[in-house]
Coordinates of C-alpha atoms in Angstrom, one line a residue:
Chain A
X1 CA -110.6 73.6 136.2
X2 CA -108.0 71.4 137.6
X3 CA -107.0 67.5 136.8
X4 CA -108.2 64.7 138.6
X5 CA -107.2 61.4 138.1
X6 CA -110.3 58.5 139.0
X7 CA -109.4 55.3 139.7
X8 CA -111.0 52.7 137.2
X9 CA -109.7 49.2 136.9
X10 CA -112.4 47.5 135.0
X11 CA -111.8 45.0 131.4
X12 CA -112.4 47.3 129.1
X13 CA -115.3 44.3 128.0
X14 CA -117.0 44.6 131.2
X15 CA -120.0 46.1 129.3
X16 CA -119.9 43.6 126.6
X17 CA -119.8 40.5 128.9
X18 CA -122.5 41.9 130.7
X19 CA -124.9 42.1 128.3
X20 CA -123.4 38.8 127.0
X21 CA -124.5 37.3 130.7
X22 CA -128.0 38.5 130.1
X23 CA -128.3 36.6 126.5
X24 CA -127.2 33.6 127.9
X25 CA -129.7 33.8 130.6
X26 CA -132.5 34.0 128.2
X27 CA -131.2 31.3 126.1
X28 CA -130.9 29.2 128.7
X29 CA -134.5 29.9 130.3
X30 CA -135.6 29.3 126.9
X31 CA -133.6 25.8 126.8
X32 CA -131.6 26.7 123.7
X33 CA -128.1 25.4 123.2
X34 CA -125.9 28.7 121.5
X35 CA -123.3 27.9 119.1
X36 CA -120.7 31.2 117.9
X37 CA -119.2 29.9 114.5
X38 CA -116.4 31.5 114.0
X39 CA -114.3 31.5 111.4
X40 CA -111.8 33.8 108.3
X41 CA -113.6 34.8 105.5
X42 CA -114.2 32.2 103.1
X43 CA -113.3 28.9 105.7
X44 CA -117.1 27.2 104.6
X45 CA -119.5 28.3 107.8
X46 CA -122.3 28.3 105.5
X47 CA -121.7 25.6 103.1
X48 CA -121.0 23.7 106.5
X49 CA -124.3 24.4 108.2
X50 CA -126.0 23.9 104.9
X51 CA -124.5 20.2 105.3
X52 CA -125.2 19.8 108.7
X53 CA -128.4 21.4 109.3
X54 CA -131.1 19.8 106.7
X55 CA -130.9 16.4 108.5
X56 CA -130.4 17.3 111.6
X57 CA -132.8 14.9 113.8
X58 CA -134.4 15.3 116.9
X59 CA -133.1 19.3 117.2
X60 CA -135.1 22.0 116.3
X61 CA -132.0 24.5 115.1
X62 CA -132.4 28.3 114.2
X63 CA -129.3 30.4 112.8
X64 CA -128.3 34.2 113.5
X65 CA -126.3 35.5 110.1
X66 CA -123.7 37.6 111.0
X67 CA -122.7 39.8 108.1
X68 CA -121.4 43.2 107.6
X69 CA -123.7 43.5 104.4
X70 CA -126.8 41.9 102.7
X71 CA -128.2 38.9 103.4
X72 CA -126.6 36.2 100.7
X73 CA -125.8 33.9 103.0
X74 CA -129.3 34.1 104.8
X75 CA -130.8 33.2 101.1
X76 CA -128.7 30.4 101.0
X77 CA -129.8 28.6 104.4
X78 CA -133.8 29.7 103.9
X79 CA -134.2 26.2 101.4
X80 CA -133.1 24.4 104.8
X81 CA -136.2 25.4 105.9
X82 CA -135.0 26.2 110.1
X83 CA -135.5 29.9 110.7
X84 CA -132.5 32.3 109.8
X85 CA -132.4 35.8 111.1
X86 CA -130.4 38.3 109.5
X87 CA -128.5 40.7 111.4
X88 CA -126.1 43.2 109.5
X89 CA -123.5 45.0 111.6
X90 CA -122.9 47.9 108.6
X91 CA -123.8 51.1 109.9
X92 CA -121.0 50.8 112.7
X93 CA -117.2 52.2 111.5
X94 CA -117.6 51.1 107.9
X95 CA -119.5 48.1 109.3
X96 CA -118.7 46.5 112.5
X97 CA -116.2 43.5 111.6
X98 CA -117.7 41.1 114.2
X99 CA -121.1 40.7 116.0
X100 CA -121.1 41.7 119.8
X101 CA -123.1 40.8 122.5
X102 CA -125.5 44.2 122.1
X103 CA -126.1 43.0 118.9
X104 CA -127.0 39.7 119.1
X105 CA -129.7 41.0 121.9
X106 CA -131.2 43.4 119.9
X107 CA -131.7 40.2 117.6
X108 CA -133.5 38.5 120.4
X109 CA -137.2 39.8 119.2
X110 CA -137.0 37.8 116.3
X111 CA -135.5 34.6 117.3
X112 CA -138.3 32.2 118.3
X113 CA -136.3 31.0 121.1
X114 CA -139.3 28.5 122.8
X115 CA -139.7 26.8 119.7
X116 CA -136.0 25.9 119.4
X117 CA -133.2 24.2 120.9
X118 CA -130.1 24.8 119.4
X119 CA -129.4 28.3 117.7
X120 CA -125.7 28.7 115.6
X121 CA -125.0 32.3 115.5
X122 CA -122.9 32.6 112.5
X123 CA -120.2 35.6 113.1
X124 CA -118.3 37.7 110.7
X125 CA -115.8 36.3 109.2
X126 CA -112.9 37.7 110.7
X127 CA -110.1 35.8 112.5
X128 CA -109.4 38.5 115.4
X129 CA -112.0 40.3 116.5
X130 CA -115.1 37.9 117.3
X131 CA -112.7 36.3 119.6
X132 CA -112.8 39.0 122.1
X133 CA -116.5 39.9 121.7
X134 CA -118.3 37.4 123.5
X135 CA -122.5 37.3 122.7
X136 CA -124.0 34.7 125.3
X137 CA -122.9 31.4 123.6
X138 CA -122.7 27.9 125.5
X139 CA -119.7 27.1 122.7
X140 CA -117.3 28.1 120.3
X141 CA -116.9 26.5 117.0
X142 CA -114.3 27.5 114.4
X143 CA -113.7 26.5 111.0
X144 CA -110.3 26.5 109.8
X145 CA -109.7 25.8 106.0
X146 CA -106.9 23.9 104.5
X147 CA -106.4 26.5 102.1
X148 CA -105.5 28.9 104.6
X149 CA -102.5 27.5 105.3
X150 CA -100.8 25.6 108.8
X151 CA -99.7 28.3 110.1
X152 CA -102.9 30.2 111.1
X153 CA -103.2 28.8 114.6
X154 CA -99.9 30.5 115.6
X155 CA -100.8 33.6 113.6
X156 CA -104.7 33.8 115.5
X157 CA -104.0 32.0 118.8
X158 CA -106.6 34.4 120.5
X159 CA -109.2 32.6 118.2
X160 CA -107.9 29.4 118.4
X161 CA -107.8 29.2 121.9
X162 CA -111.0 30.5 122.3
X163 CA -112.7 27.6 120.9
X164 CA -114.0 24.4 122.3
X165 CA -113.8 22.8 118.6
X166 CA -111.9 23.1 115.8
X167 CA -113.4 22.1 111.9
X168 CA -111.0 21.5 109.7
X169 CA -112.4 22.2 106.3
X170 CA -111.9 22.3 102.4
X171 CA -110.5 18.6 103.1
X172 CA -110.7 18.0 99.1
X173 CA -108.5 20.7 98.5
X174 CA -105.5 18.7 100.1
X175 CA -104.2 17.4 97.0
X176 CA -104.2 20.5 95.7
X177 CA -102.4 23.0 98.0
X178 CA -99.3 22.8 100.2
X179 CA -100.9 22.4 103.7
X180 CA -99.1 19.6 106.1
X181 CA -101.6 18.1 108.1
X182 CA -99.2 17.0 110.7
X183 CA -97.6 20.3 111.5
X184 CA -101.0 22.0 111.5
X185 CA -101.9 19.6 114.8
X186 CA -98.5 20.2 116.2
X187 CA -99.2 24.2 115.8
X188 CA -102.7 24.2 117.0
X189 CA -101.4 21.8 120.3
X190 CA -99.1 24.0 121.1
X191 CA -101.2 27.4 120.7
X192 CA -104.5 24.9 122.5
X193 CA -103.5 21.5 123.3
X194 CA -106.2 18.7 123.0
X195 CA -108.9 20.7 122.2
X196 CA -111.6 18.6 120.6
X197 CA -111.2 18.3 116.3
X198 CA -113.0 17.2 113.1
X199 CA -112.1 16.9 109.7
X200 CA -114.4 17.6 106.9
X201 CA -115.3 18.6 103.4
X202 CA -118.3 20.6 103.6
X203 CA -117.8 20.5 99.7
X204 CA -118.4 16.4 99.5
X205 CA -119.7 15.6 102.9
X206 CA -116.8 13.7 104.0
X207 CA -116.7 14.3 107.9
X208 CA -119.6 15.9 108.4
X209 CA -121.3 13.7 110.1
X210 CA -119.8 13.8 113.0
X211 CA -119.8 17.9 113.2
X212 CA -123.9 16.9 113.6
X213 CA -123.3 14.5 116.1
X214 CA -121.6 16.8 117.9
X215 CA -124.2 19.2 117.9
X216 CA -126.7 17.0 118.7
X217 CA -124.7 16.1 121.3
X218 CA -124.5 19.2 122.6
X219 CA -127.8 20.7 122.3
X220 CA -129.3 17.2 124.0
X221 CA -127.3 18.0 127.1
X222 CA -128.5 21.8 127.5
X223 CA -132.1 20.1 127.2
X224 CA -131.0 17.7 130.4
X225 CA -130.4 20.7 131.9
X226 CA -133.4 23.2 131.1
Chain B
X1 CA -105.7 44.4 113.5
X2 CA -108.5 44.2 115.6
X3 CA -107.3 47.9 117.8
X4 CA -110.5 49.9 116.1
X5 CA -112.7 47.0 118.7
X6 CA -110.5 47.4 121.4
X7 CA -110.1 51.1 121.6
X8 CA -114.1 51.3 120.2
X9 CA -114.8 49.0 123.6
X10 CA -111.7 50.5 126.1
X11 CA -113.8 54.8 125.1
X12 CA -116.7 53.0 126.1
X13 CA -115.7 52.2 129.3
X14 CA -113.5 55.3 129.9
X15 CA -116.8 57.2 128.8
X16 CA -118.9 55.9 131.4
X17 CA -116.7 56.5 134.5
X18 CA -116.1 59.9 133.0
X19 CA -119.2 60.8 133.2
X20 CA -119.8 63.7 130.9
X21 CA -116.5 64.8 132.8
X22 CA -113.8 66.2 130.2
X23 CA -110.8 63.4 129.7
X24 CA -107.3 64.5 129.2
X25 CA -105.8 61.1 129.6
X26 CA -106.3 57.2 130.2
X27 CA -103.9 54.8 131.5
X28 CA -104.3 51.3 129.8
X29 CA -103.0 48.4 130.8
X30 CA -102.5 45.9 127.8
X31 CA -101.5 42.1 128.2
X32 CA -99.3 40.5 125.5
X33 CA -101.5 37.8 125.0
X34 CA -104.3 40.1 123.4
X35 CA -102.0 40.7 120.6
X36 CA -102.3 44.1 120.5
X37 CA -100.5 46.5 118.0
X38 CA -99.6 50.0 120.5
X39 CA -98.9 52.3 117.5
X40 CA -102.4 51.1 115.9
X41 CA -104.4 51.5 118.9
X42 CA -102.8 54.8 119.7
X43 CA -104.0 55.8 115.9
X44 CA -107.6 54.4 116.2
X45 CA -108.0 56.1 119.9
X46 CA -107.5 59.4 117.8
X47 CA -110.5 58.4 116.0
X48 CA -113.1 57.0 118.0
X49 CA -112.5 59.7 120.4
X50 CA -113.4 62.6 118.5
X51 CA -116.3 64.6 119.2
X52 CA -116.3 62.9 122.8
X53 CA -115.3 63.7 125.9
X54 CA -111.9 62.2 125.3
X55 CA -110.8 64.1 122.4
X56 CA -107.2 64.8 122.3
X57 CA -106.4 62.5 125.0
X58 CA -103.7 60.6 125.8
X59 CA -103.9 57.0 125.7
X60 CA -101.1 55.4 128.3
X61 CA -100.7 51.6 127.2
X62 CA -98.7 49.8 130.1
X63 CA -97.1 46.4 128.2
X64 CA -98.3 43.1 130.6
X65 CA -95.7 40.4 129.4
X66 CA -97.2 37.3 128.9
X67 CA -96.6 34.6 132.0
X68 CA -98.0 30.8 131.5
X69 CA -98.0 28.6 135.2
X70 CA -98.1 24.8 135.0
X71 CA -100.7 23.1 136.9
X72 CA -99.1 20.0 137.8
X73 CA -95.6 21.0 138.3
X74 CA -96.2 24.7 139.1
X75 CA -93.6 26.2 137.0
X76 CA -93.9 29.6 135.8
X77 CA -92.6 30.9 133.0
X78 CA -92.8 34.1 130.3
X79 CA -94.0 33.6 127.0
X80 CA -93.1 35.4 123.7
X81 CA -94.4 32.6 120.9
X82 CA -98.3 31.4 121.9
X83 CA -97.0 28.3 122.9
X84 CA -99.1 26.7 126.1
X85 CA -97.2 23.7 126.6
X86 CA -94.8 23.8 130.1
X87 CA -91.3 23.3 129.0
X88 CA -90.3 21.5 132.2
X89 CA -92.8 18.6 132.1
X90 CA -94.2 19.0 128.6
X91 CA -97.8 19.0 130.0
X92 CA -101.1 20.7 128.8
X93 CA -102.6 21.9 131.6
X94 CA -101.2 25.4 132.0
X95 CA -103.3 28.4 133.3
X96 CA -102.6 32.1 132.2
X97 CA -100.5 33.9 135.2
X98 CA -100.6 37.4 133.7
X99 CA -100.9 39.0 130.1
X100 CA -104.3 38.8 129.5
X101 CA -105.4 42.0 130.5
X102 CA -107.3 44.7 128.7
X103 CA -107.9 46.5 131.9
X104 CA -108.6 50.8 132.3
X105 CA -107.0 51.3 135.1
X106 CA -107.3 55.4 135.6
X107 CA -108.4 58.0 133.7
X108 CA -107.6 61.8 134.2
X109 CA -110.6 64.3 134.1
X110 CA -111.5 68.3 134.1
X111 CA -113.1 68.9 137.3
X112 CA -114.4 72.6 138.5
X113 CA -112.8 73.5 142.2
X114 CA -114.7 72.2 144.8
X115 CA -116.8 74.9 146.5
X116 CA -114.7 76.1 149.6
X117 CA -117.0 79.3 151.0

């Protein structure tokens, strides 16, 4: 036996992004517009689509639910009546703390994908990892909660850079916790200026609006397209 | 805090060029931007590894400092805080030069002598 070193040079994602290529294709054969929501624990994903996906006109959405275990949050969207798929990334290291792009295709099967045209795959919350996995999406949404504190974007700037909008949440809780609004902007234009923003209370509704106008927005253009 | 994904996704790849081939090292190299801990992925390569073909090797992680380049003014500059504004002209636009690498660059294996008779 004797050592030989082989030459590699490949991002150790290669793999990942290549199956995350072959999602997208499908989506976008199918004419679907992909949302990853990313987001902590606890920032209001759900409680956000909940909001924004009932009256959603004129787009046919579907949702992917990321979670480590059980399907809670899958219970919680099925009164929306749009078709939610459950995928649970548990059997992995203690359960995988984000959804990858293998994942999300062996989720494909159950999506009906002709009959839609916009499809939010909700991610684990985590602020780290699902930022490096990517699983075939057109966009990246975050949600960013005032309760977390304006300090996060510097903390996370792999996640917040890897977004194309930011929702900032919990805006009822302002009163109520020491979060400076203004340094918050000034941290998240430094770590990703002038990406695109929206401030809501998924709690009261205030804002959300315009998160569904942006994703009506969005979804109409990928149907231009297809 | 996310080194059990990277190391999880860097065996992967160092699996497939090894090719059932026995690993006794792989040389990593590991932008600044990708915020990752050395120690901690050092501790989780010990772990995916085992019962593969790159048990009890050594992971090599070459540091990539972090360089930002400004579009307009072409500036170039090394960054320490994830701040991607160009401190000569203030402006936005700024591309990433260099620290955003999660690359395998070699790997080491146990190969039999090539037949020489």
């Amino acid at each position: 036996m004797h050592r030989v070193k082989v030459r590699v040079v490949e991002d150790a994602l290669d793999a990942n992004n290549t199956i995350a290529r072959a999602n997208r294709d499908d989506f976008d054969r199918a004419g679907v517009y992909v949302v990853n929501l990313m987001s902590a624990p606890g920032a209001g994903k759900t409680t956000l689509l909940e909001r924004v996906l009932g009256p959603l006109e004129g787009v046919r959405a579907a949702v992917l639910e990321g979670d480590v275990q059980g399907s809670l949050d899958a219970d919680r969207l099925a009164s929306l009546h749009v078709p939610v798929v459950q995928l649970n990334t548990g059997n992995g290291f203690g359960g995988e703390c984000h959804l990858d792009a293998n994942m999300v295709r062996s989720a494909l099967p159950s999506l009906p994908l002709e009959d839609i045209d916009l499809l939010i795959i909700e991610n684990v919350g985590n602020l780290v990892c699902p930022a490096e996995f990517r699983v075939g999406e057109d966009t990246r949404i975050m949600v960013s909660s005032v309760a977390e504190g304006e300090d996060k974007p510097l903390k996370y700037p792999l996640m917040f850079r890897a977004c194309e909008l930011v929702v900032i949440n919990k805006l009822d809780l302002l009163p109520h916790v020491d979060f400076d609004m203004d340094k918050y902007m000034h941290h998240l234009d430094s770590v990703h200026p002038d990406v695109e923003r929206l401030q809501v209370s998924a709690r009261t509704g205030e804002g959300v609006d315009a998160v569904r106008e942006w994703l009506q927005r969005a979804a109409a253009r990928e149907g231009a397209v297809a | 805090m996310h080194e059990l994904s990277v190391s999880s996704a860097v065996l992967e790849s160092v699996l497939r060029h090894a090719a059932g081939r026995q690993v006794s090292g792989v040389k990593l190299r590991v932008g600044h931007l990708r915020q990752v801990v050395p120690d901690s992925l050092d501790f989780y390569w010990g772990i995916v590894t085992r019962e593969t073909v790159c048990e009890g090797s050594v992971l090599e992680q070459e540091s990539v400092p972090g360089r930002l380049a400004c579009t307009p003014c072409g500036r170039e500059w090394e960054i320490d805080m994830p701040i991607f504004r160009c401190p000569t002209c203030g402006g936005s636009e700024v591309a990433v030069a260099a620290g955003d690498e999660l690359e395998v660059e070699s790997i080491e294996v146990e190969e039999e002598p090539a037949c020489t008779a």
